[in-house]
Each structure stands twice: as C-alpha cells, then as structure tokens.
XYZ file of C-alpha atoms in Angstrom:
546
model
C -10.811 -12.822 -16.775
C -13.073 -11.854 -13.869
C -10.716 -9.349 -12.168
C -11.957 -6.383 -14.164
C -15.714 -7.018 -13.584
C -15.108 -7.782 -9.912
C -13.250 -4.502 -9.460
C -16.088 -2.622 -11.086
C -18.637 -4.337 -8.832
C -16.590 -3.441 -5.694
C -16.133 0.176 -6.784
C -19.907 0.384 -7.503
C -20.636 -1.139 -4.075
C -18.485 1.503 -2.378
C -20.223 4.287 -4.267
C -23.620 2.962 -3.311
C -22.550 2.611 0.275
C -21.418 6.273 0.273
C -24.715 7.393 -1.249
C -26.603 5.411 1.451
C -24.712 6.847 4.417
C -24.853 10.343 2.981
C -28.624 10.164 2.713
C -28.925 8.715 6.240
C -26.847 11.611 7.553
C -29.001 14.072 5.668
C -32.119 12.623 7.111
C -30.560 13.256 10.559
C -30.492 16.942 9.761
C -26.916 17.168 8.561
C -27.269 18.249 4.910
C -24.633 17.309 2.431
C -24.288 16.803 -1.309
C -24.717 13.033 -1.949
C -23.113 13.394 -5.421
C -20.075 15.264 -3.956
C -19.661 12.676 -1.210
C -19.519 9.881 -3.772
C -17.289 11.781 -6.119
C -14.752 12.582 -3.488
C -14.834 9.112 -1.946
C -14.401 7.218 -5.221
C -12.217 9.458 -7.354
C -10.277 11.426 -4.789
C -7.892 10.991 -1.869
C -6.871 7.551 -0.882
C -9.390 5.323 -2.715
C -7.399 5.182 -6.022
C -4.337 4.055 -4.016
C -6.163 0.817 -3.281
C -6.158 -0.005 -6.959
C -2.611 1.114 -7.429
C -1.409 -1.201 -4.603
C -3.522 -4.183 -5.650
C -5.148 -4.092 -2.275
C -8.173 -6.183 -3.400
C -8.863 -7.378 0.162
C -9.148 -3.703 1.309
C -11.295 -2.894 -1.756
C -13.655 -5.696 -0.888
C -14.440 -4.402 2.604
C -14.301 -0.609 2.015
C -18.017 -0.476 1.317
C -18.900 -2.201 4.625
C -17.743 0.574 6.914
C -20.037 3.425 5.671
C -22.846 0.830 5.212
C -22.506 -0.312 8.829
C -22.416 3.244 10.054
C -25.583 4.001 8.132
C -27.380 0.887 9.242
C -26.751 1.770 12.848
C -28.522 5.107 12.342
C -31.268 3.851 9.999
C -34.576 3.587 11.970
C -36.281 1.907 9.046
C -34.391 -1.321 9.794
C -36.477 -3.178 12.390
C -37.034 -6.675 13.688
C -34.566 -9.468 13.107
C -32.950 -7.468 10.272
C -31.427 -5.178 12.917
C -29.373 -8.135 14.083
C -28.947 -10.042 10.850
C -27.747 -7.303 8.409
C -24.867 -5.849 10.529
C -23.843 -9.321 11.683
C -23.594 -10.596 8.114
C -21.517 -7.660 6.956
C -19.312 -7.892 10.006
C -18.721 -11.589 9.588
C -17.981 -11.075 5.882
C -15.369 -8.438 6.787
C -13.666 -10.865 9.235
C -13.517 -13.563 6.583
C -12.222 -11.196 3.908
C -9.661 -9.169 5.914
C -9.375 -10.216 9.593
C -6.444 -7.944 10.398
C -8.240 -4.728 9.324
C -11.836 -5.623 10.125
C -11.872 -4.064 13.585
C -12.014 -0.508 12.284
C -14.749 -1.572 9.738
C -16.879 -3.247 12.333
C -16.283 -0.423 14.811
C -18.278 1.887 12.481
C -21.475 0.064 13.552
C -20.839 0.314 17.265
C -19.468 3.872 17.148
C -22.544 5.057 15.236
C -24.717 3.531 17.978
C -22.997 5.224 20.894
C -25.202 8.286 20.512
C -28.280 6.355 21.477
C -26.321 4.369 24.086
C -25.691 7.557 26.084
C -29.133 9.152 25.442
C -30.990 6.918 27.938
C -31.803 4.048 25.602
C -28.772 2.051 26.702
C -30.669 -1.078 27.618
C -32.109 -1.462 24.112
C -28.767 -0.614 22.538
C -26.904 -3.057 24.751
C -29.390 -5.760 23.807
C -28.852 -5.016 20.108
C -25.069 -5.052 20.383
C -25.074 -8.268 22.304
C -27.420 -9.916 19.736
C -25.264 -8.766 16.833
C -22.074 -10.037 18.496
C -23.664 -13.416 19.158
C -24.824 -13.725 15.468
C -21.313 -12.779 14.344
C -19.751 -15.434 16.539
C -22.175 -18.070 15.285
C -21.239 -17.163 11.642
C -17.450 -17.227 12.185
C -17.019 -19.727 15.008
C -15.057 -22.287 12.884
C -12.854 -19.541 11.349
C -12.262 -17.560 14.632
C -8.958 -19.288 15.687
C -7.434 -18.689 12.272
C -8.721 -15.098 12.232
C -7.083 -14.403 15.605
C -3.847 -15.978 14.465
C -3.700 -13.834 11.342
C -4.529 -10.745 13.272
C -1.785 -11.438 15.861
C 0.797 -12.093 13.158
C -0.027 -8.952 11.212
C 0.079 -6.910 14.473
C 3.568 -8.314 15.182
C 4.713 -7.198 11.729
C 4.014 -3.614 12.470
C 6.425 -3.513 15.469
C 9.862 -3.129 13.830
C 10.828 0.461 13.304
C 12.768 -0.105 10.113
C 12.675 -2.644 7.343
C 11.080 -6.053 7.134
C 7.453 -4.784 6.962
C 5.107 -5.201 4.016
C 4.581 -2.020 2.011
C 7.362 -0.051 3.625
C 7.985 3.037 1.486
C 4.515 2.956 -0.256
C 3.567 6.468 1.043
C 6.810 7.959 2.335
C 5.474 11.516 2.413
C 3.377 10.488 5.482
C 6.628 10.214 7.503
C 7.879 13.696 6.517
C 6.310 16.357 8.710
C 6.800 19.212 6.213
C 4.760 17.282 3.602
C 2.109 15.968 5.931
C -0.601 18.585 5.142
C -0.630 17.318 1.591
C 0.199 13.671 2.275
C -2.802 13.187 4.608
C -5.066 13.915 1.599
C -3.276 11.538 -0.773
C -1.336 14.211 -2.739
C 1.977 12.650 -3.718
C 5.052 14.856 -3.588
C 8.215 12.764 -2.993
C 8.594 12.010 -6.748
C 7.449 15.499 -7.902
C 10.069 17.932 -9.021
C 7.686 20.730 -10.014
C 7.747 23.081 -7.059
C 4.376 24.657 -8.115
C 2.660 21.219 -7.894
C 4.190 20.599 -4.446
C 2.994 23.983 -3.241
C -0.498 23.325 -4.663
C -0.669 20.022 -2.803
C 0.278 21.688 0.460
C -2.118 24.527 0.001
C -5.014 22.273 -1.054
C -4.375 19.933 1.853
C -4.724 22.815 4.291
C -7.830 24.201 2.596
C -9.533 20.815 2.401
C -8.764 20.308 6.172
C -10.351 23.632 6.888
C -13.523 22.634 4.928
C -13.608 19.310 6.766
C -13.361 21.181 10.147
C -16.431 23.210 9.036
C -18.204 19.935 8.431
C -17.097 18.560 11.834
C -18.318 21.666 13.643
C -21.643 21.423 11.858
C -21.969 17.741 12.855
C -21.341 18.653 16.473
C -23.902 21.455 16.262
C -26.435 18.878 15.068
C -25.393 16.615 17.985
C -24.114 13.847 15.619
C -21.118 13.255 17.898
C -20.605 9.806 16.418
C -19.049 11.319 13.260
C -16.553 13.147 15.467
C -15.867 9.951 17.455
C -15.173 7.862 14.317
C -12.929 10.547 13.012
C -11.098 10.741 16.347
C -10.429 6.947 16.304
C -9.101 7.107 12.760
C -6.851 10.042 13.577
C -5.592 8.271 16.668
C -4.656 5.123 14.730
C -2.960 7.173 12.006
C -0.938 9.117 14.625
C 0.206 5.808 16.231
C 1.366 4.460 12.849
C 3.286 7.665 11.992
C 4.681 8.780 15.351
C 5.088 5.490 17.195
C 5.497 2.839 14.495
C 7.052 5.002 11.738
C 5.085 2.812 9.342
C 3.780 4.715 6.331
C 1.987 1.706 4.844
C 0.045 1.165 8.147
C -0.875 4.855 8.188
C -2.090 4.574 4.609
C -4.373 1.590 5.577
C -5.942 3.628 8.452
C -6.446 6.638 6.150
C -7.936 4.466 3.497
C -10.490 2.821 5.814
C -11.435 6.270 7.224
C -11.531 7.979 3.837
C -15.316 7.740 3.497
C -15.784 9.736 6.675
C -13.237 12.360 5.482
C -15.125 12.666 2.170
C -18.430 13.011 3.999
C -17.172 15.797 6.304
C -15.707 17.701 3.316
C -19.086 17.430 1.604
C -20.874 18.631 4.732
C -18.383 21.488 5.184
C -18.756 22.551 1.523
C -22.521 22.522 1.794
C -22.322 24.521 5.003
C -20.206 27.282 3.480
C -22.218 27.198 0.223
C -25.512 27.942 1.962
C -24.206 30.032 4.847
C -25.066 33.507 3.604
C -28.477 35.104 3.118
C -29.622 36.911 -0.005
C -28.605 40.247 1.543
C -25.035 39.019 1.625
C -25.063 37.547 -1.896
C -21.727 39.048 -2.911
C -19.793 37.468 -0.082
C -21.736 34.211 -0.641
C -20.851 34.250 -4.304
C -17.142 34.765 -3.600
C -17.007 31.893 -1.105
C -18.972 29.564 -3.491
C -16.451 30.339 -6.246
C -13.651 29.646 -3.709
C -15.194 26.323 -2.621
C -15.789 25.238 -6.216
C -12.197 26.172 -7.118
C -10.690 24.252 -4.235
C -12.684 21.117 -4.991
C -12.010 21.331 -8.712
C -8.261 21.892 -8.109
C -8.121 18.933 -5.715
C -9.892 16.640 -8.157
C -7.614 17.796 -10.944
C -4.388 17.146 -8.933
C -5.749 13.670 -7.865
C -6.680 12.972 -11.493
C -3.238 13.892 -12.742
C -1.638 11.508 -10.229
C -4.011 8.694 -11.371
C -3.216 9.360 -15.027
C 0.561 9.192 -14.302
C 0.001 5.854 -12.453
C -1.961 4.447 -15.460
C 0.768 5.449 -17.889
C 3.545 3.915 -15.745
C 1.648 0.760 -14.692
C 2.891 -2.356 -16.596
C 0.395 -4.881 -15.401
C -2.774 -3.871 -17.191
C -3.482 -7.220 -18.887
C -3.308 -10.865 -17.981
C -2.200 -11.916 -21.453
C 1.640 -11.670 -20.839
C 1.229 -13.914 -17.766
C -0.705 -16.529 -19.760
C 1.875 -16.453 -22.475
C 4.460 -17.471 -19.941
C 2.174 -20.230 -18.645
C 1.598 -21.590 -22.184
C 5.331 -21.595 -23.014
C 6.332 -23.317 -19.784
C 3.642 -25.942 -20.177
C 5.126 -26.829 -23.584
C 8.608 -27.465 -22.103
C 7.400 -30.468 -20.092
C 10.194 -30.104 -17.453
C 10.925 -28.254 -14.217
C 11.393 -24.504 -14.607
C 12.854 -22.194 -11.916
C 11.376 -18.797 -11.106
C 13.182 -15.824 -9.644
C 10.699 -12.867 -9.478
C 11.642 -10.001 -7.134
C 8.542 -7.963 -8.081
C 5.914 -9.018 -5.475
C 3.018 -8.348 -7.882
C 4.423 -10.500 -10.624
C 5.525 -13.112 -8.097
C 2.040 -13.420 -6.718
C 0.278 -13.620 -10.074
C 2.742 -16.132 -11.502
C 2.384 -18.381 -8.426
C -1.278 -18.436 -9.297
C -0.917 -18.865 -13.060
C 1.712 -21.621 -12.754
C 0.067 -23.469 -9.923
C -0.450 -26.651 -11.976
C 3.046 -26.723 -13.521
C 6.370 -28.056 -12.185
C 7.893 -24.706 -11.101
C 10.572 -24.198 -8.413
C 10.686 -20.753 -6.778
C 14.056 -19.384 -5.507
C 12.179 -17.162 -3.063
C 8.733 -15.822 -2.412
C 8.139 -12.087 -2.187
C 5.459 -9.762 -0.795
C 2.973 -11.324 1.470
C 4.015 -14.827 0.503
C 7.471 -14.074 1.816
C 6.355 -13.213 5.359
C 7.668 -15.506 8.111
C 4.304 -16.736 9.187
C 3.138 -17.385 5.599
C 6.230 -19.296 4.385
C 5.236 -22.475 6.245
C 1.942 -22.558 4.278
C 3.863 -22.030 1.047
C 6.157 -24.926 1.964
C 3.203 -27.257 2.014
C 2.730 -26.742 -1.732
C 3.656 -29.540 -4.071
C 6.617 -27.941 -5.898
C 9.882 -29.430 -7.251
C 12.773 -29.376 -4.778
C 15.200 -27.834 -7.315
C 15.244 -25.903 -10.527
C 15.802 -27.360 -13.983
C 17.618 -25.889 -16.930
C 15.215 -22.947 -17.429
C 14.706 -19.887 -15.237
C 11.850 -17.415 -15.403
C 12.717 -13.788 -14.484
C 11.020 -10.466 -14.775
C 12.080 -8.300 -17.689
C 13.348 -5.676 -15.201
C 15.345 -8.233 -13.202
C 19.128 -7.947 -13.460
C 20.318 -11.260 -14.881
C 22.914 -12.847 -17.196
C 22.361 -15.947 -19.273
C 21.038 -17.203 -22.616
C 17.595 -15.755 -23.281
C 15.418 -18.332 -25.094
C 12.000 -16.619 -24.778
C 10.673 -13.212 -23.720
C 7.689 -10.901 -23.881
C 7.008 -7.487 -22.537
C 7.225 -8.508 -18.845
C 9.228 -11.772 -18.616
C 12.268 -13.546 -19.934
C 13.201 -17.226 -19.790
C 16.869 -18.123 -19.548
C 18.390 -21.438 -20.255
C 21.206 -22.875 -18.308
C 23.870 -24.808 -20.258
C 27.484 -25.524 -20.553
C 29.304 -22.167 -21.222
C 26.151 -20.148 -20.466
C 25.332 -20.303 -16.747
C 22.763 -18.081 -15.199
C 23.052 -15.437 -12.486
C 20.187 -13.273 -11.252
C 19.538 -10.795 -8.470
C 16.859 -12.008 -6.108
C 15.556 -10.559 -2.874
C 16.947 -7.255 -1.621
C 16.689 -6.439 2.103
C 17.277 -2.714 2.592
C 16.227 -1.022 5.874
C 15.392 2.232 4.042
C 13.305 0.412 1.397
C 13.822 -0.466 -2.247
C 12.956 2.060 -4.961
C 12.919 2.272 -8.753
C 14.939 5.057 -10.350
C 14.998 5.414 -14.180
C 13.928 1.785 -14.475
C 16.719 0.515 -12.212
C 16.682 -0.875 -8.694
C 17.801 1.707 -6.111
C 18.172 1.846 -2.335
C 19.581 4.192 0.311
C 22.098 3.051 2.909
C 21.827 4.419 6.416
C 23.778 3.228 9.418
C 22.695 -0.393 8.776
C 23.808 -2.574 5.794
C 21.669 -3.880 2.944
C 21.705 -7.379 1.653
C 21.358 -8.339 -2.010
C 20.737 -12.014 -2.870
C 22.417 -13.289 -6.032
C 21.415 -16.693 -7.374
C 23.804 -18.621 -9.620
C 23.606 -21.935 -11.428
C 27.364 -22.435 -11.453
C 30.584 -21.354 -9.788
C 31.400 -18.247 -11.766
C 32.714 -14.714 -11.644
C 30.541 -11.722 -12.673
C 30.598 -7.951 -12.495
C 27.851 -5.930 -10.824
C 27.800 -2.470 -12.280
C 26.558 0.214 -9.951
C 26.083 4.002 -9.629
C 26.714 5.330 -6.135
C 25.906 8.801 -4.819
C 26.525 10.497 -1.481
C 23.542 11.015 0.735
C 22.336 14.317 2.243
C 22.621 13.032 5.794
C 26.437 13.075 5.587
C 27.547 15.952 7.797
C 31.297 15.800 7.311
C 32.640 14.999 3.901
C 36.191 15.408 5.168
C 35.633 12.043 6.745
C 35.976 9.120 4.317
C 32.614 7.899 2.962
C 32.880 4.337 1.591
C 30.878 1.160 1.156
C 32.306 -2.199 2.141
C 31.258 -5.175 0.016
C 31.008 -8.592 1.656
C 29.983 -11.822 -0.040
C 28.957 -14.605 2.295
C 30.754 -12.928 5.201
C 34.056 -12.277 3.404
C 34.982 -8.747 2.297
C 35.558 -8.538 -1.431
C 35.712 -4.818 -2.222
C 35.519 -1.299 -0.834
C 33.915 1.530 -2.786
C 35.130 5.083 -2.219
C 32.168 7.189 -3.122
C 33.857 10.552 -2.439
C 35.873 10.432 -5.695
C 34.007 8.074 -7.991
C 30.325 7.423 -8.602
C 30.432 4.442 -11.072
C 31.769 1.158 -9.786
C 32.112 -2.371 -11.248
C 32.065 -4.846 -8.405
C 33.709 -8.222 -9.062
C 31.892 -11.084 -7.364
C 32.901 -14.735 -7.154
C 29.699 -16.667 -6.957
C 29.111 -20.234 -5.960
C 26.185 -22.451 -6.977
C 22.946 -21.430 -5.269
C 22.205 -18.322 -3.269
C 24.981 -15.725 -2.582
C 24.416 -12.909 -0.071
C 26.114 -9.679 -1.006
C 26.241 -7.192 1.841
C 26.633 -3.444 1.244
C 27.919 -1.977 4.540
C 28.369 1.813 4.930
C 31.727 2.936 6.344
C 31.300 6.441 7.734
C 32.199 7.675 11.177
C 31.229 11.343 10.754
C 28.211 13.236 11.992
C 24.683 13.007 10.675
C 22.593 16.031 9.698
C 18.856 16.358 8.995
C 17.890 16.064 5.339
C 16.886 19.347 3.626
C 13.720 17.839 2.244
C 12.468 16.670 5.610
C 13.027 12.952 4.947
C 13.329 11.299 8.361
C 15.557 8.536 7.093
C 19.412 8.477 7.440
C 20.754 8.722 3.908
C 24.528 8.098 3.753
C 24.810 6.617 0.277
C 22.429 5.759 -2.523
C 23.102 2.643 -4.683
C 21.692 2.035 -8.124
C 22.081 -1.545 -9.495
C 22.648 -1.066 -13.209
C 23.795 -4.224 -14.866
C 25.184 -7.791 -14.405
C 27.942 -8.932 -16.734
C 29.950 -12.121 -17.175
C 33.682 -11.831 -16.281
C 35.618 -12.478 -19.406
C-alpha cells in the first residue's frame, strides 16, 4: 500500500537534489537551466529504467550523489553541519545499498578535490577525516556485513557469461554499433522500425556533442571536479562493457552518473543558447531551434519507450498478489510455489511470509549463492503439499483449481499429476518472445529445470531457429537433449523448426540439457550482437503423453 507514495517521495527527493546541485553550480559561475536539469534527470535517459527494473535500492540513494556533490561546494554550510550532513547521507547510502555506495559517496570527495589542490589542503583534509570518522561511528556495527555484501557482489561481476543478476537487461550496451544510442538509454534491440533506430543513434551523438560543450564550459570556469566525476563514471562503465561484458553492471554505473550527464547537457544547451550576440541573431536563432529540436526529440523518444513499458508491464497493482494470499490462507495446508519470474517470486515470498509455503527454487537476488543460506534459515515446510502456485506465463500441466490475471494454482491428485518448468540457466540469457520463454544457444549448453509430482511422460513443444553466427550450413546443425545426464533426443534444426520433445520425468526436479551440436565456423552477427548465436529455442507448451 505504501509502495506508490514511497516511490513518489523518492522521485521528488531526486528532483529536489538535482535542483539544489544545479543552483550551486550556477552560483559557481557555470550557468545552466535548473528546470532543464531536473527534466532531463527525472524523465529522460536512465532514471526511468530504475522503475522498470524495480531497483528500489538504487532509487533510494540516487538523490544522495548530487546532494553530496552540492554540499561539498556549498559555502553556506558551516560549523558542525559540514561534518554531520555529508556523514549522515553517506552512512544512509551504506545502509541502503552497500555494493553501490562507493560512487555515491565519492561525489562528496571528488567535489572537494578542487579546494584540496588550491592550497587549502589542510582544512580539506581535516574536513574529510572528520566526515570519515562520523561515518564510521554511524555504521560501526553494520560495517562487517556491508563489507561482506560488497565483496560478494563484486565476485558476481567476474564471470564473463551467465550466472549474473540482470544479464541481458540492457544488451545494446554490449553492441558497439548501437553504443551511441545505448549510452543515453535509447533502446534499440527490440525495435524493428529503422527510422526509430536511426533517430536514437543520431540523437545520442548530438546529445553527446551538447554534453561536450557543457564539459568544455565547466573546464573554462575551472570546475574540474565535474570533469573528474564524469571521468570516474566513464571509466567504470568502460570496465563493465569492455572487461566484464556485463550490461547490467554498466547500466548501474550509467544510472548513478546520470545526474551529472543531465547537468552537463543542461550547461551545454545553455552555452549554445546564449553564445551569439545580437548582431548574429540569425545564427543564434537557428542554433536555438536546433537545440530545442534535439531536446524535444530526445524527450519524445524516451517518453515513447516509457509508454511502451507501461502498456507491457503486468505488475501495476498489488491486488492479484493479495488474492493469491487470501486463497492460500483459506486452504489451511502446505502449498508449493514454482515462480520463475524473479519479480513475482520476490513479491510472493513477502506476501506469503506467514503461510506454510514450500518453494521449489528462489530466483533473482534470492537465488544467489551467498543469499541462499539466509533463505534456508526461514521457517518453511520441507516439502510441497497437493497444491502448487505458478505464474500464469509459466509452462505447466495439471488440474487448475484457481487463477487470476497473474497466477494459477494447480492441484495434484491421482490421474492428474503436475509438471512445471522452473529455473532456466542459459549463458546467453533468457528472453520473452511473443509471450513465450526464449533463449539462444552458443557453444555452451543451457539447462531447463522441470519439476514433477509423479513419474510421468510429457511432451515439451518447442520452436527452434538457426542462429546468425552459423558460418557453414553444410555442416549439420543440431541440438542434443539430455535429461539427468542421459541423451533422450536429437533435434535437426536444418530441416525442421517445430519439435515435440518426449521427456520421461521422475518425481522431483529433472534437469533437461539443450546442447548444441555444430562443428562448423562462427561468423559475426550482422546486427553487431557480440554473443555466439547458433540456435534459438522457444518453449511453447507442455502436454501430457497420452
């Protein structure tokens, strides 16, 4: 009930923080439009993605970074407040989001480096030391846990493929030909309209040019700290893209630095807007129209993306979740839950926390290796009962006894066992295509978990397509199917696209492995996608064997 108001409060706090830092920067001689800075920061670029991805932790600390940057430059803050205010915000950031708080807190210290190298280094060192001491006093009991969480999250970013939270969230960031648009939050990978793709690339380049104008203006005014913060952000984004190949990590860096990007665009736009004297009014008018057109087009393209997200987003209300809770509470017995959608899984763990519910697996952040031991401490039944909760989009077979717009509850009984698809581990990520689960196979296999309440035989109906990385179609292209280590089928995708895979399941979890069988050459994908795409598999339907 409080999610909506809390979101509004956090968005309002971010807007106020942007207005504050924009005014402080203006007072330093670097004129910018406060309204434009807020508009770009809140409605454009990467900020709306934080709502799309349910990154409430990120949203909670986004306002801290520009606020800390402004506080470091605000000479009106004197006395003990100089130590207390930044220390309180920094400690809060550590409590809220320890693994991402470093870049947030760094804003305060980066903003202060200008005075540190201007001869007042003793006073600045004293201030920094005082702030650090107050921070440590505020977080001393939590510090070991914060360091543990930080180290675990850092370890997660190390694998080059698969197994990392959020993999595939912003895939355009890993495609060099799309990077000019992707860095500004213009989505293209799902866009078929070539004019929209071209517009995103063009607007990305033009916005970058305006931001460069703003950066040059900041350097002219000797506000080198803006350039330093931008350099740190760009460096972290580069590491995530080039070294880690981790699009979700790059998105987080871009998100935390978006306020600075918005500010530089506002400064650059103001610089071009007022650059020409009255005698050059014609040139000035043309450039003003051009600047207004670029900003309006960018906001329109961002707005269209957000409108499409809103239309396609299924989780707008809490009512369907509470309907499930009320129905299960009336059963008065153990209910199983198999929810592959990490958003639904997380919310239902919360909603059903007081009910006897057994979870076949945890997904999203709850499914991470270092989090699972904490989940295991929960007081939950050791096995499922006769009822199973699944998402409406989950592939399952069984007798449906209750459903709403998002969920179904199946009942296990004699003659009507249950089988569901659970966790999918695919190195190239899991996607949704026309409402169905889809994944690409590269050189490495993918594993699909199938949960069954009885020994039974089912059919898994799939659509399979050849990938654009296949360089030699004269070589056989096939997919070998293994269930619990034993090969059960082989799909020839050169001659047939639709396949019905017969699977003999036992009670419990069954691991079905899709292994590509192709020995030919690999060629680059025409669209610039850096992944190896040998075959795409769409899971269409589960059906009882009759």
